[in-house]
Short mmCIF file of C-alpha atoms in Angstrom, two decimals:
data_model
loop_
_atom_site.label_atom_id
_atom_site.label_comp_id
_atom_site.label_asym_id
_atom_site.label_seq_id
_atom_site.Cartn_x
_atom_site.Cartn_y
_atom_site.Cartn_z
CA ASP A 1 -95.62 180.93 -123.21
CA THR A 2 -92.42 178.91 -122.96
CA GLU A 3 -90.49 180.68 -125.68
CA VAL A 4 -87.42 182.83 -125.85
CA THR A 5 -87.70 185.08 -128.88
CA GLN A 6 -84.65 186.54 -130.60
CA THR A 7 -84.55 189.17 -133.33
CA PRO A 8 -83.28 189.49 -135.94
CA LYS A 9 -82.68 185.92 -137.11
CA HIS A 10 -79.92 187.02 -139.48
CA LEU A 11 -77.76 190.13 -139.45
CA VAL A 12 -75.01 191.31 -141.77
CA MET A 13 -73.01 194.32 -140.66
CA GLY A 14 -69.88 196.19 -141.57
CA MET A 15 -67.06 196.79 -139.14
CA THR A 16 -68.10 200.43 -138.62
CA ASN A 17 -71.80 199.72 -138.03
CA LYS A 18 -73.74 199.81 -134.78
CA LYS A 19 -76.47 197.24 -134.38
CA SER A 20 -78.41 195.58 -131.58
CA LEU A 21 -79.64 192.07 -130.94
CA LYS A 22 -82.84 191.64 -128.97
CA CYS A 23 -84.14 188.86 -126.76
CA GLU A 24 -87.47 188.54 -124.99
CA GLN A 25 -89.06 186.02 -122.62
CA HIS A 26 -92.37 186.10 -120.77
CA MET A 27 -91.87 183.12 -118.50
CA GLY A 28 -90.99 185.23 -115.45
CA HIS A 29 -87.43 183.92 -115.53
CA ARG A 30 -84.97 185.81 -113.35
CA ALA A 31 -81.73 185.07 -115.20
CA MET A 32 -80.92 185.81 -118.84
CA TYR A 33 -77.81 184.87 -120.76
CA TRP A 34 -75.90 185.67 -123.94
CA TYR A 35 -73.89 182.87 -125.52
CA LYS A 36 -71.68 183.00 -128.61
CA GLN A 37 -71.35 179.91 -130.77
CA LYS A 38 -68.94 179.40 -133.64
CA ALA A 39 -69.64 176.72 -136.23
CA LYS A 40 -69.19 173.16 -134.93
CA LYS A 41 -68.25 174.43 -131.45
CA PRO A 42 -70.16 174.52 -128.16
CA PRO A 43 -71.83 177.70 -126.95
CA GLU A 44 -69.54 179.96 -124.93
CA LEU A 45 -70.94 182.12 -122.18
CA MET A 46 -70.61 185.88 -122.65
CA PHE A 47 -72.86 187.57 -120.08
CA VAL A 48 -75.37 186.69 -117.38
CA TYR A 49 -78.00 189.01 -115.97
CA SER A 50 -79.51 187.94 -112.68
CA TYR A 51 -82.47 189.89 -111.29
CA GLU A 52 -81.79 192.51 -114.00
CA LYS A 53 -78.21 193.10 -112.80
CA LEU A 54 -75.08 192.06 -114.68
CA SER A 55 -73.71 189.13 -112.70
CA ILE A 56 -71.17 187.57 -115.04
CA ASN A 57 -69.04 189.08 -117.80
CA GLU A 58 -66.70 186.47 -119.22
CA SER A 59 -64.03 189.01 -120.21
CA VAL A 60 -65.95 189.97 -123.32
CA PRO A 61 -64.46 192.81 -125.43
CA SER A 62 -66.12 196.19 -124.94
CA ARG A 63 -67.38 196.21 -128.52
CA PHE A 64 -70.13 193.98 -127.10
CA SER A 65 -72.36 195.86 -124.66
CA PRO A 66 -75.24 194.08 -122.92
CA GLU A 67 -78.33 195.77 -121.55
CA CYS A 68 -81.28 194.49 -119.52
CA PRO A 69 -84.05 197.15 -119.66
CA ASN A 70 -86.44 194.99 -117.64
CA SER A 71 -86.92 191.43 -116.45
CA SER A 72 -88.31 190.30 -119.83
CA LEU A 73 -85.86 191.93 -122.22
CA LEU A 74 -82.20 191.53 -122.98
CA ASN A 75 -80.24 193.42 -125.59
CA LEU A 76 -76.75 193.05 -126.97
CA HIS A 77 -75.36 196.22 -128.55
CA LEU A 78 -72.69 195.73 -131.18
CA HIS A 79 -70.17 198.33 -132.31
CA ALA A 80 -66.96 198.16 -134.35
CA LEU A 81 -67.04 194.39 -134.61
CA GLN A 82 -64.38 192.31 -136.31
CA PRO A 83 -64.91 189.56 -138.92
CA GLU A 84 -63.93 186.97 -136.29
CA ASP A 85 -67.01 188.01 -134.30
CA SER A 86 -69.17 186.34 -136.93
CA ALA A 87 -71.09 183.62 -135.11
CA LEU A 88 -74.49 182.46 -133.88
CA TYR A 89 -75.51 184.54 -130.86
CA LEU A 90 -77.85 182.73 -128.53
CA CYS A 91 -79.99 184.14 -125.78
CA ALA A 92 -81.20 181.93 -122.94
CA SER A 93 -83.12 182.25 -119.72
CA SER A 94 -83.55 180.28 -116.53
CA ARG A 95 -86.13 180.37 -113.79
CA GLN A 96 -83.82 181.22 -110.92
CA GLY A 97 -81.08 183.80 -110.83
CA ILE A 98 -77.46 183.40 -109.84
CA PRO A 99 -76.18 181.54 -107.86
CA TYR A 100 -76.95 178.90 -110.42
CA THR A 101 -78.36 175.68 -108.99
CA ASN A 102 -80.29 172.92 -110.73
CA GLU A 103 -81.79 175.02 -113.46
CA LYS A 104 -82.28 174.21 -117.12
CA LEU A 105 -81.81 176.85 -119.77
CA PHE A 106 -84.42 177.84 -122.33
CA PHE A 107 -82.77 179.00 -125.55
CA GLY A 108 -83.90 181.22 -128.35
CA SER A 109 -83.24 180.27 -131.98
CA GLY A 110 -80.33 182.66 -132.20
CA THR A 111 -79.13 185.47 -134.42
CA GLN A 112 -76.69 184.44 -137.15
CA LEU A 113 -74.31 187.39 -137.37
CA SER A 114 -71.93 188.02 -140.25
CA VAL A 115 -69.39 190.84 -139.98
CA LEU A 116 -67.91 191.97 -143.28
CA SER B 1 -63.63 177.58 -120.10
CA GLN B 2 -64.91 174.32 -121.54
CA GLN B 3 -65.60 171.75 -118.84
CA GLY B 4 -66.85 168.67 -120.67
CA GLU B 5 -65.37 166.60 -123.42
CA GLU B 6 -67.63 164.39 -125.46
CA ASP B 7 -66.95 161.17 -127.23
CA PRO B 8 -67.33 160.39 -130.04
CA GLN B 9 -67.15 163.73 -131.87
CA ALA B 10 -69.32 162.27 -134.62
CA LEU B 11 -71.57 159.22 -134.79
CA SER B 12 -73.45 157.82 -137.76
CA ILE B 13 -76.02 155.04 -137.31
CA GLN B 14 -78.98 153.48 -139.09
CA GLU B 15 -82.53 154.29 -138.12
CA GLY B 16 -83.75 151.94 -135.39
CA GLU B 17 -80.31 151.45 -133.85
CA ASN B 18 -79.29 152.79 -130.46
CA ALA B 19 -76.89 155.72 -130.09
CA THR B 20 -74.59 156.20 -127.12
CA MET B 21 -72.67 159.38 -126.38
CA ASN B 22 -70.25 159.92 -123.53
CA CYS B 23 -69.26 163.01 -121.60
CA SER B 24 -66.31 163.45 -119.25
CA TYR B 25 -65.77 166.45 -117.02
CA LYS B 26 -63.09 167.72 -114.69
CA THR B 27 -64.46 169.38 -111.56
CA SER B 28 -67.23 168.90 -109.01
CA ILE B 29 -70.73 169.49 -110.29
CA ASN B 30 -74.23 170.13 -108.93
CA ASN B 31 -75.87 168.56 -111.94
CA LEU B 32 -75.28 167.47 -115.51
CA GLN B 33 -77.61 168.23 -118.37
CA TRP B 34 -77.95 167.14 -121.97
CA TYR B 35 -79.10 169.42 -124.78
CA ARG B 36 -79.87 168.87 -128.45
CA GLN B 37 -79.20 171.38 -131.21
CA ASN B 38 -80.48 171.13 -134.73
CA SER B 39 -78.28 172.81 -137.32
CA GLY B 40 -78.20 176.59 -136.93
CA ARG B 41 -80.88 176.60 -134.24
CA GLY B 42 -81.06 177.10 -130.50
CA LEU B 43 -80.42 174.37 -127.96
CA VAL B 44 -83.23 172.32 -126.50
CA HIS B 45 -83.00 170.86 -123.01
CA LEU B 46 -83.36 167.09 -122.93
CA ILE B 47 -82.69 165.89 -119.41
CA LEU B 48 -81.08 166.93 -116.12
CA ILE B 49 -79.46 164.52 -113.70
CA ARG B 50 -78.41 165.66 -110.25
CA SER B 51 -75.09 164.78 -108.72
CA ASN B 52 -76.75 162.36 -106.25
CA GLU B 53 -78.56 160.44 -109.01
CA ARG B 54 -77.08 157.57 -111.00
CA GLU B 55 -79.59 157.05 -113.79
CA LYS B 56 -82.52 158.86 -115.29
CA HIS B 57 -84.99 158.08 -118.07
CA SER B 58 -87.12 160.27 -120.31
CA GLY B 59 -88.95 158.57 -123.16
CA ARG B 60 -86.30 157.04 -125.46
CA LEU B 61 -83.48 158.72 -123.51
CA ARG B 62 -81.45 157.17 -120.73
CA VAL B 63 -78.76 159.12 -118.93
CA THR B 64 -76.25 157.73 -116.47
CA LEU B 65 -73.91 159.63 -114.20
CA ASP B 66 -70.80 158.30 -112.48
CA THR B 67 -69.40 161.06 -110.26
CA SER B 68 -66.45 158.91 -109.18
CA LYS B 69 -65.31 158.71 -112.79
CA LYS B 70 -66.59 162.19 -113.63
CA SER B 71 -68.47 160.86 -116.62
CA SER B 72 -71.96 160.60 -118.04
CA SER B 73 -73.56 158.83 -120.96
CA LEU B 74 -76.63 159.52 -123.05
CA LEU B 75 -78.37 156.59 -124.71
CA ILE B 76 -80.99 157.20 -127.40
CA THR B 77 -82.90 154.01 -128.16
CA ALA B 78 -84.64 153.14 -131.43
CA SER B 79 -83.21 156.21 -133.17
CA ARG B 80 -85.10 158.11 -135.84
CA ALA B 81 -83.95 160.37 -138.67
CA ALA B 82 -85.37 163.29 -136.67
CA ASP B 83 -82.79 162.59 -133.94
CA THR B 84 -80.07 163.86 -136.29
CA ALA B 85 -78.55 166.79 -134.40
CA SER B 86 -75.64 167.86 -132.21
CA TYR B 87 -75.82 166.73 -128.61
CA PHE B 88 -74.08 168.64 -125.82
CA CYS B 89 -73.54 167.75 -122.22
CA ALA B 90 -73.45 170.69 -119.83
CA THR B 91 -72.15 170.73 -116.30
CA GLY B 92 -73.66 172.98 -113.67
CA SER B 93 -71.61 174.52 -110.91
CA ALA B 94 -72.63 177.15 -108.37
CA ARG B 95 -71.85 179.85 -110.88
CA GLN B 96 -72.97 178.77 -114.32
CA LEU B 97 -73.62 176.05 -116.88
CA THR B 98 -70.70 175.10 -119.13
CA PHE B 99 -71.09 173.11 -122.34
CA GLY B 100 -69.00 170.23 -123.57
CA SER B 101 -67.55 169.87 -127.04
CA GLY B 102 -70.58 168.03 -128.46
CA THR B 103 -71.35 164.93 -130.50
CA GLN B 104 -72.76 165.22 -134.00
CA LEU B 105 -75.27 162.38 -134.46
CA THR B 106 -76.46 161.41 -137.92
CA VAL B 107 -79.28 158.90 -138.20
CA LEU B 108 -79.56 157.43 -141.68
CA PRO B 109 -83.00 156.42 -142.94
#
């Protein structure tokens, strides 16, 4: 199994809603990532979990809350989002944890989030 | 912060032609990678070249790396309509992988 699975594929939420994005991999990878991608822009790193511990938080607003329940699962909890948070949210994993060396990332298909 | 800048931003070619994309970066790297992204989908890893390598091939892909100029190029030979996608270079440091601005490639049938 060489897949990273993200659910849901699409999500529409109001600014007062609470929702969660889910990501799962069964490749035994030790690092998992959340990226945010706006249309026609490159992915921007949000969080990195390495060996199930939060290793990198790229100054992401607290309305985004990551969680790594176990080595295969990664969640992103969303609360009180703004319309400008609408984007494609991508999960990725890599075989080794941080410090990052010569690892390639395996990406999920993403969750297209719209905040109304 | 965004490390790599890609050139051109958009490229349109006929099927069968070769496509060349360039990537420039600013700081020291451990490796440089290229990824492809079809519209609205996740990124797919294409090729990784280490900082001590100069050229690498994978099928119809050829990547070069010039660390003295802090630049890399991706050549896709004999392009197909299915190669239509965005292509991103990504530079790896000790801490993380950072993506460049991307090139949108359109291959016309």
